[in-house]
Short mmCIF file of C-alpha atoms in Angstrom, two decimals:
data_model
loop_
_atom_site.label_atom_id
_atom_site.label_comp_id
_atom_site.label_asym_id
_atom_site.label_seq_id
_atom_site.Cartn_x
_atom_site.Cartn_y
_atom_site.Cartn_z
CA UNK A 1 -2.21 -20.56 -11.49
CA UNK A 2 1.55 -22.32 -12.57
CA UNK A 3 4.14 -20.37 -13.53
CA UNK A 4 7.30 -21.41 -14.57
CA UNK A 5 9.24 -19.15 -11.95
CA UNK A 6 9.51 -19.03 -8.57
CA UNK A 7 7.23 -15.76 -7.19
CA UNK A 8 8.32 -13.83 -4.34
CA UNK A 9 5.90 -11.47 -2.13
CA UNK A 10 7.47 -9.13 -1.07
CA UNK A 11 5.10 -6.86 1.56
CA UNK A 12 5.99 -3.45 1.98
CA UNK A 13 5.10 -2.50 5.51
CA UNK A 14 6.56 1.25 6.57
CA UNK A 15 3.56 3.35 6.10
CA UNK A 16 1.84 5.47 9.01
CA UNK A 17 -1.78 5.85 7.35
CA UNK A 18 -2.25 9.32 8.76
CA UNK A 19 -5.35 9.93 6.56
CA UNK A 20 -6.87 7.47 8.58
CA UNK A 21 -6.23 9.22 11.94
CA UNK A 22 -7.40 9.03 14.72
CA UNK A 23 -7.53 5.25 14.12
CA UNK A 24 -4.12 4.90 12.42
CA UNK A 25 -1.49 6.48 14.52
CA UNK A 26 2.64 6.15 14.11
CA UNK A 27 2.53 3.29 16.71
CA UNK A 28 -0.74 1.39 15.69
CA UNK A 29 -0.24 2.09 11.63
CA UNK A 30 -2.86 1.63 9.08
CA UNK A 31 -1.73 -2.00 8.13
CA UNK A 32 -2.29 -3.05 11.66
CA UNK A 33 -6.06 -2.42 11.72
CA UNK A 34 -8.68 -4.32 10.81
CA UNK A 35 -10.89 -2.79 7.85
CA UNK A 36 -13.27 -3.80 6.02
CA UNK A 37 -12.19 -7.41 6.08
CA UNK A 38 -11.98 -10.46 8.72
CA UNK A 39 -8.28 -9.57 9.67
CA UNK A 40 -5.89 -7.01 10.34
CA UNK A 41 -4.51 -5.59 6.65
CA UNK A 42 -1.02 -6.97 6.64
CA UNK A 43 -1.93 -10.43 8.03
CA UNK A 44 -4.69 -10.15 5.01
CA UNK A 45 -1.99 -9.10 2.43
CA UNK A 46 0.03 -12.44 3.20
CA UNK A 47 -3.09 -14.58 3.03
CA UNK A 48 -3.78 -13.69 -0.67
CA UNK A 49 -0.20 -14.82 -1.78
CA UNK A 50 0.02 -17.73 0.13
CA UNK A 51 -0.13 -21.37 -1.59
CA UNK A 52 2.27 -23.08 -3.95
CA UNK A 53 2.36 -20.60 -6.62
CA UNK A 54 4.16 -18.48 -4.24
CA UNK A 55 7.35 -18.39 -1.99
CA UNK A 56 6.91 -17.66 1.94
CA UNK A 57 6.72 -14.02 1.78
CA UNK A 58 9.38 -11.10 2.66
CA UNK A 59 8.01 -8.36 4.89
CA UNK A 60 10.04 -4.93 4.34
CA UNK A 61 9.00 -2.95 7.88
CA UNK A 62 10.79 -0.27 9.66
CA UNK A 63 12.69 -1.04 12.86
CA UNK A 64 10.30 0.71 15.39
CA UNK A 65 7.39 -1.80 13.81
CA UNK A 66 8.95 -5.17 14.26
CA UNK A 67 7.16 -5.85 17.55
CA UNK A 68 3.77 -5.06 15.74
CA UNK A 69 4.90 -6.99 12.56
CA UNK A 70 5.31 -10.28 14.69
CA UNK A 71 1.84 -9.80 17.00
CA UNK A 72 -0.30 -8.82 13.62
CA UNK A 73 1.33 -11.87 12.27
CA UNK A 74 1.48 -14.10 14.88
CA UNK A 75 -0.83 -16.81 13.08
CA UNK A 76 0.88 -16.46 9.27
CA UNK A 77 3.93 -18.17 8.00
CA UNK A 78 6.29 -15.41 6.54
CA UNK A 79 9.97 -16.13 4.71
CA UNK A 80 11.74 -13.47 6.39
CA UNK A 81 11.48 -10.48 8.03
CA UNK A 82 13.75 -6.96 6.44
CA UNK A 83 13.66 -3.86 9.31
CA UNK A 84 14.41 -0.72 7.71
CA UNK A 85 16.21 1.31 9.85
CA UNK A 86 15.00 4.62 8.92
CA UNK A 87 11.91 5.05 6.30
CA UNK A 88 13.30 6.16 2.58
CA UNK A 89 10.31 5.37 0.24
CA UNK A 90 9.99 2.14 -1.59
CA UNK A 91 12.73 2.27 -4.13
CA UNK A 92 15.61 1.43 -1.08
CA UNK A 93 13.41 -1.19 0.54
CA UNK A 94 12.89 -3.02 -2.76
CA UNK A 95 16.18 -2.90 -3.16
CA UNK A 96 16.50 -4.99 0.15
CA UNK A 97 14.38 -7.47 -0.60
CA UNK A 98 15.93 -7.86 -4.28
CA UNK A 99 19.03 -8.15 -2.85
CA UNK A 100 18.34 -11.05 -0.47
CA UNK A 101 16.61 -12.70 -3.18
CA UNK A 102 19.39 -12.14 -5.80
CA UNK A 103 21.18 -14.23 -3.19
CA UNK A 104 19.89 -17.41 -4.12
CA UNK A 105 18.18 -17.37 -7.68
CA UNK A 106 18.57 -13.52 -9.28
CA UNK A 107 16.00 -14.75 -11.81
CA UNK A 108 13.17 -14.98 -9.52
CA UNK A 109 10.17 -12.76 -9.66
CA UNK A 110 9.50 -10.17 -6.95
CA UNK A 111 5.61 -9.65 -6.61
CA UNK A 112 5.86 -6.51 -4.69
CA UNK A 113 2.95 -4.83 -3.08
CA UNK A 114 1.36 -2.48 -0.09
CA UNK A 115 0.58 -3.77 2.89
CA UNK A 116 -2.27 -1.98 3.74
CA UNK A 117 -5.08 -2.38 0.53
CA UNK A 118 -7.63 -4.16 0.20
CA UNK A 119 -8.38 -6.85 -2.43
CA UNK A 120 -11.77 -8.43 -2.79
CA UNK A 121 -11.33 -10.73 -5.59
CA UNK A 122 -8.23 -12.84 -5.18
CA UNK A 123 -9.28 -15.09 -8.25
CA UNK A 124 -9.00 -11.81 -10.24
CA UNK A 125 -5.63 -11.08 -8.40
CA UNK A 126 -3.97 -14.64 -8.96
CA UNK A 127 -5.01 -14.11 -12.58
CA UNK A 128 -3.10 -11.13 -13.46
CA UNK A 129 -0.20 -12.29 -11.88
CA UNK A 130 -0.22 -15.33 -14.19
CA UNK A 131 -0.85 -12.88 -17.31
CA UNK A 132 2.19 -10.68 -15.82
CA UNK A 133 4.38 -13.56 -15.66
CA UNK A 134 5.63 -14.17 -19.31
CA UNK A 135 6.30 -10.26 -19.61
CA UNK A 136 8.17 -9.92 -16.30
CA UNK A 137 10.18 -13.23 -16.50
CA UNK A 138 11.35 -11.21 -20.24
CA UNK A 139 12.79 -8.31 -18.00
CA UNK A 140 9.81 -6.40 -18.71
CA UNK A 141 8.99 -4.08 -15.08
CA UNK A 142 5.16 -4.72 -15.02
CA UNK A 143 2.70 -2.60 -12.85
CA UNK A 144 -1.17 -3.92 -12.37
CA UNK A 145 -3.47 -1.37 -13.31
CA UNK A 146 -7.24 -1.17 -11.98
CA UNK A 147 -9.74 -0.52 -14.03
CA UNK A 148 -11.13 2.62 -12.47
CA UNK A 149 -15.00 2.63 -11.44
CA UNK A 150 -14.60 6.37 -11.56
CA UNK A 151 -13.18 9.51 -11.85
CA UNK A 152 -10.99 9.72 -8.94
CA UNK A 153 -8.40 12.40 -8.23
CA UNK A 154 -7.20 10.88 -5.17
CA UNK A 155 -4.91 8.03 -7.22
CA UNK A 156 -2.08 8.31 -9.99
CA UNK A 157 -2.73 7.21 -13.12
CA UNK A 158 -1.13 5.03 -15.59
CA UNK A 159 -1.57 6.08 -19.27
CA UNK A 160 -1.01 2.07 -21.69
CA UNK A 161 0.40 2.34 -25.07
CA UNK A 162 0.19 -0.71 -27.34
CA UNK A 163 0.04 -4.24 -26.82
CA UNK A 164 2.74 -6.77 -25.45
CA UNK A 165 0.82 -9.76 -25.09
CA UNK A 166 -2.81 -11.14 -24.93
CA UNK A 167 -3.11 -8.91 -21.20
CA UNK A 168 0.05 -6.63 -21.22
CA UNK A 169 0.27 -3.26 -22.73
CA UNK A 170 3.19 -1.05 -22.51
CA UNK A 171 3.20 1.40 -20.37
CA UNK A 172 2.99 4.97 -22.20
CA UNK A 173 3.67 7.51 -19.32
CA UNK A 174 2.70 7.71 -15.47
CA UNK A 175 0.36 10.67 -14.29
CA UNK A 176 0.13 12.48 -10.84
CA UNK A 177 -3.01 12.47 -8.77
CA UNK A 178 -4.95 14.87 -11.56
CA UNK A 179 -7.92 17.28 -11.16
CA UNK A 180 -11.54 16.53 -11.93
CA UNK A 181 -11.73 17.68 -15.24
CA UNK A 182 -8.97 15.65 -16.24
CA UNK A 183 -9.58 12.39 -13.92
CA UNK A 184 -13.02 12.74 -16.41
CA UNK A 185 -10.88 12.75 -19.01
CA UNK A 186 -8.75 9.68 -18.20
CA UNK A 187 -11.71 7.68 -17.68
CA UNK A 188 -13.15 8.42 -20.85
CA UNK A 189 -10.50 7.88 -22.81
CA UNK A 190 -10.05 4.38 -21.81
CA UNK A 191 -6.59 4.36 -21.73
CA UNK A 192 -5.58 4.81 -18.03
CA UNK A 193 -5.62 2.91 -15.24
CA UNK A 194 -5.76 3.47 -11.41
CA UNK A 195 -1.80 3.03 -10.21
CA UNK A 196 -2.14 0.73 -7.31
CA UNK A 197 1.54 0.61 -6.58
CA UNK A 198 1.88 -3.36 -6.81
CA UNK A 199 4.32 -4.92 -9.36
CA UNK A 200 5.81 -8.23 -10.72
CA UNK A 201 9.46 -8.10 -11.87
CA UNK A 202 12.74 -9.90 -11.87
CA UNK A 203 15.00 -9.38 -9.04
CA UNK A 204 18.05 -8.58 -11.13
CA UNK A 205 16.21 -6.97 -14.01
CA UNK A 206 14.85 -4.32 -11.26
CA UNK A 207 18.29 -3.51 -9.60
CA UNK A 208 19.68 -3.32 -12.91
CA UNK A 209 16.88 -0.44 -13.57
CA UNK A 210 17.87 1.03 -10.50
CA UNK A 211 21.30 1.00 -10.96
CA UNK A 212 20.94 2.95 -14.50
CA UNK A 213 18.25 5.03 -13.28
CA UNK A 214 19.40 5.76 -9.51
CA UNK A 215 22.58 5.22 -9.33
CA UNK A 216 23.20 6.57 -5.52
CA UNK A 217 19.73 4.87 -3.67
CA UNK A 218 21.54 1.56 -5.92
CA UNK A 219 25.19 2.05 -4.15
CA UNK A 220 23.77 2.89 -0.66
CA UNK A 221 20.78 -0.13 -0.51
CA UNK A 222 23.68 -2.48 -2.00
CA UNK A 223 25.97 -1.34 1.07
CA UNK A 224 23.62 -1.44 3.43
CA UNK A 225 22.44 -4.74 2.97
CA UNK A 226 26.25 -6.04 2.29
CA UNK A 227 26.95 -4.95 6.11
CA UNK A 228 23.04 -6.37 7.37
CA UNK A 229 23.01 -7.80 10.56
CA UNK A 230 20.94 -10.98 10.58
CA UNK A 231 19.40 -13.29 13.39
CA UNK A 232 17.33 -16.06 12.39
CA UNK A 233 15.24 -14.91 9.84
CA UNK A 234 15.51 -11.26 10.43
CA UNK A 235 17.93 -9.14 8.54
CA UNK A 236 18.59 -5.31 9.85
CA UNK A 237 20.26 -3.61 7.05
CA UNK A 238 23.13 -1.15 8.00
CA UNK A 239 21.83 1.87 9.93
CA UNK A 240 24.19 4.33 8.43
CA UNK A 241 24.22 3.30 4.56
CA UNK A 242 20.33 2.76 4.23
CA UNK A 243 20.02 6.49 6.03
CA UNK A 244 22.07 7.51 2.82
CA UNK A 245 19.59 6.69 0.67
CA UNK A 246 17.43 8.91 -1.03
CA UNK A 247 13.60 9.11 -0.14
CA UNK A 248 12.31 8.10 -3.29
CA UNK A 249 9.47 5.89 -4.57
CA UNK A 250 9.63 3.13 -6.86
CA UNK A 251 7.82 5.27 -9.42
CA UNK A 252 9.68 8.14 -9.51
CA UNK A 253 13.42 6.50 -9.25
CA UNK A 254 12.71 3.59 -11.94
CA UNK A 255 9.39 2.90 -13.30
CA UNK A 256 8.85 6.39 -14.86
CA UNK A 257 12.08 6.79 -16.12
CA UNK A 258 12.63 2.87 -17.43
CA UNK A 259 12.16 1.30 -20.90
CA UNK A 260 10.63 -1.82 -20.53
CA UNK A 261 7.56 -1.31 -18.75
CA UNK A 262 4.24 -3.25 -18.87
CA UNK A 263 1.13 -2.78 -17.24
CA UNK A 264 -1.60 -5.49 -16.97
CA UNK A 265 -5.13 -4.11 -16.31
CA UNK A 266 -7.13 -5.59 -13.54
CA UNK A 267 -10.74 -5.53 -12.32
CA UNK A 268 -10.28 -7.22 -8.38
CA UNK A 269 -12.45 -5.28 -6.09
CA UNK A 270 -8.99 -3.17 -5.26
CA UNK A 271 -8.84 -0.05 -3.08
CA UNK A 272 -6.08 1.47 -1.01
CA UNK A 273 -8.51 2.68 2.11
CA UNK A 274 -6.56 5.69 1.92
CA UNK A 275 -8.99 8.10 3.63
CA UNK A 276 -12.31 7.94 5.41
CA UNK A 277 -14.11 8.54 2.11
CA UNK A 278 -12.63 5.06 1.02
CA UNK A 279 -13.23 3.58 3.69
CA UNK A 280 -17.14 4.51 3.64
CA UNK A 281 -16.96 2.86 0.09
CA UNK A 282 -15.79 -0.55 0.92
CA UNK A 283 -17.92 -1.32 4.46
CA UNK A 284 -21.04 -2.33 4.51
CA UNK A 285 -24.26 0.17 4.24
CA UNK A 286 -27.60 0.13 5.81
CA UNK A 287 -30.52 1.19 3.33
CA UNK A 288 -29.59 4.94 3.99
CA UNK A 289 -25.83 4.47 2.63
CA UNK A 290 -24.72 5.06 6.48
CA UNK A 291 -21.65 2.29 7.57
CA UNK A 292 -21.44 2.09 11.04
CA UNK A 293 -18.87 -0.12 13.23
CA UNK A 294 -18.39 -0.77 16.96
CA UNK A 295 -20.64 0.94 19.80
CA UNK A 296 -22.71 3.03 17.69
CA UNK A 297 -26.32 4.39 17.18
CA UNK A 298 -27.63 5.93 14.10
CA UNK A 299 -31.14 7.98 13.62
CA UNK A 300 -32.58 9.83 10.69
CA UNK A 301 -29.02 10.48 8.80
CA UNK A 302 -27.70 9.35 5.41
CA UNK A 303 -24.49 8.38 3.19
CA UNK A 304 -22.37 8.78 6.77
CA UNK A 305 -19.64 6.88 7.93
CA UNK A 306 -20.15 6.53 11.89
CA UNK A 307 -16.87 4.51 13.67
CA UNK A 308 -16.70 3.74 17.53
CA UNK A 309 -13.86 2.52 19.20
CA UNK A 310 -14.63 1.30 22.83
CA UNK A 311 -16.89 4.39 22.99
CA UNK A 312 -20.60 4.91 22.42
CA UNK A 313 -21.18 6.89 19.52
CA UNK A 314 -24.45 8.57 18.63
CA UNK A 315 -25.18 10.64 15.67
CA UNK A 316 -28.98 12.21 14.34
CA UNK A 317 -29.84 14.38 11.42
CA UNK A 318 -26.32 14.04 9.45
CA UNK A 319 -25.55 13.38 5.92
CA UNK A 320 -22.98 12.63 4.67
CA UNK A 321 -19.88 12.80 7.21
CA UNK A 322 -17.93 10.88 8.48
CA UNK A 323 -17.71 10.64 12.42
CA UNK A 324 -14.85 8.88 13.87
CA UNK A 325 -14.71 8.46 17.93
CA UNK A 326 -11.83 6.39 20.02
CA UNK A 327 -11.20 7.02 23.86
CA UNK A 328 -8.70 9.70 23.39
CA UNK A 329 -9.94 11.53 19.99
CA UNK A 330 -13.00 12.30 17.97
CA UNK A 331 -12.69 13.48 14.52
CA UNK A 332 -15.72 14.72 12.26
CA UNK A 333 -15.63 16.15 8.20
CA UNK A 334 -17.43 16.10 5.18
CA UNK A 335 -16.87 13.03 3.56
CA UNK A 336 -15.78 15.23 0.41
CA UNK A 337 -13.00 16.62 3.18
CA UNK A 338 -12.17 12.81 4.28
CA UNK A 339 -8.34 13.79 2.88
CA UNK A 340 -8.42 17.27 4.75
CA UNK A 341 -7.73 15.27 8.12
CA UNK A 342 -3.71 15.43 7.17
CA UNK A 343 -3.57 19.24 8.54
CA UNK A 344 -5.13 18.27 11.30
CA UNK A 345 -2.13 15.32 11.97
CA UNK A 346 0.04 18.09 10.61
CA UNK A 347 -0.92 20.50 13.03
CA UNK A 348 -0.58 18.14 16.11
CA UNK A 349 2.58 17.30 15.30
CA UNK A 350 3.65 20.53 15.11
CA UNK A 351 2.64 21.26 18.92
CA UNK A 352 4.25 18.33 19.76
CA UNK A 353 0.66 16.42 20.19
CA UNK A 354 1.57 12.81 21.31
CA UNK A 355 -1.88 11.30 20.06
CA UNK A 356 -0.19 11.22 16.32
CA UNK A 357 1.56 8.74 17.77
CA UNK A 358 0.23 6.44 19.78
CA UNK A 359 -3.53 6.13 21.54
CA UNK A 360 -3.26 7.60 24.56
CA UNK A 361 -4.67 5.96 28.41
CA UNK A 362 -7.67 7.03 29.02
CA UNK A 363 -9.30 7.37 33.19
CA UNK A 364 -12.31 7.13 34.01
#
């Protein structure tokens, strides 16, 4: 891939992954694990953008991570290193990073995406961003859209319009997470997309969008970063003007409401391992459909997702659940429930349950 601009990763790292409790927890998040791939997420996120197409990359993490940023890291070369002092969506931390870039060449692309997703085909990956290119380096705010397998109502959706160039389409409107009947729909049409939050995009063309579309997360991200305390290559923005900011996502503050937005549809193995159901999907499967992982023994079951951590793990005569075990928890659901585990997370928190956030010692 060449381009004829500079492209910046920029890795959003602040998310908890509580769907994937009791392995993700607030102090061991989602994008620290290692699933269904040869490294932990984050450290697999900056492998796929590294090489000369692309600048070192800028990590966006909050504060309370930047310990677990540098270990899950420790063997990748990263640009620089943004800790959010208090988590406010990604609209603010964008702005962060397109405010250090603006710094030294404002027309530089941001390629902005989660840390914690997985991408099987990076061919198909480095493609689209050369297709996106042309459209974002014209001030267009381009979004990758995956060409859904099926109808899932567990993802937005992003409805295209015409077309912009020989990839690009414009985007028409983005959808919330919709119900079967009209996930069907979607995919039938053959018009909408899977939105997998990841976008290419000028820095200045997106804080100009932000500025005309969110004025006050614009004014406070600006301030905070204008009073940043940096070290090395570490930048803390400034505790009081990034709290501030509104909690909003990059969707709702400037891609929904903006003009001049693009989406260029992609086929790359993509999936956001947002539940246990996803999860199941992307592992390997014996001849029964069952994925199992660590210390674990399997008899007479099918389509089951069976995960030991540092405990042994036996399961007979299930279908289709998934069975999660570490030393201090053991979760079990329908697969079809894999999203239901957020009330349980919600409901330890609100005893004051201290296994939502970290993995606690266990005595034998």
């Amino acid at each position: 891939m060449t381009t004829d601009t500079w492209i910046q990763p920029v890795i959003l790292s602040g998310g908890s992954g509580t769907r994937l409790w009791p392995l993700s927890r607030t102090q061991r998040p989602k994008q620290m694990l290692t699933l269904g791939q040869d490294r932990n997420m984050i450290a697999a996120t900056v492998a796929r953008v590294s090489g000369p197409d692309f600048a070192p990359p800028i990590i966006v993490a909050g504060a309370a991570h930047e310990a677990l940023v540098d270990a899950a890291l420790d063997q990748e070369s990263i640009g620089a290193l943004i800790l959010e002092p208090a988590a406010r969506n990604t609209a603010p931390a964008i702005a962060l990073a397109a405010h250090k870039v603006m710094m030294q060449a404002p027309e530089t692309l941001l390629l902005v995406m989660p840390s914690d997703h997985l991408i099987k085909d990076t061919d198909a990956f480095h493609a689209a961003i050369h297709a996106a290119a042309p459209l974002a380096a014209d001030e267009w705010l381009v979004t990758f859209g995956i060409q859904p397998s099926h109808a899932e109502t567990g993802y937005g959706y992003i409805e295209a319009a015409e077309p912009l160039s020989e990839r690009g389409r414009r985007v028409a409107r983005f959808h919330e997470k919709p119900d079967a009947a009209r996930a069907e729909a979607y995919v039938e049409s053959g018009e909408f997309y899977w939105n997998a939050g990841i976008f290419l995009m000028r820095a200045d063309a997106y804080l100009a969008a932000l500025e005309t579309h969110a004025e006050d997360i614009a004014r406070d991200a600006a301030t905070a970063w204008a009073n940043r305390v940096t070290e090395g290559d570490v930048d803390r923005p400034d505790r009081n003007a990034f709290a501030s900011c509104a909690s909003q996502s990059i969707d709702y503050a400037v891609m929904e409401p903006a003009a001049r937005k693009a989406v260029i549809p992609v086929d790359m193995g993509w999936s956001d391992i947002g539940g246990f159901a996803a999860l199941h999907d992307v592992l390997p499967k014996d001849t029964h459909g069952n994925a199992v992982h660590g210390d674990a023994i399997i008899e007479d079951s099918s389509g089951t997702l069976l995960w030991a951590e540092d405990i042994l793990v036996a399961a007979v005569g299930v279908d289709d659940l998934a069975i999660v075990a570490t030393p201090d928890a053991v979760t079990v659901m329908p697969l079809s429930r894999a999203q239901d585990i957020k009330r349980v997370v919600d409901r330890l928190k609100a005893d004051g349950r201290p296994e939502t956030e970290r993995h606690l010692e266990t005595r034998r």
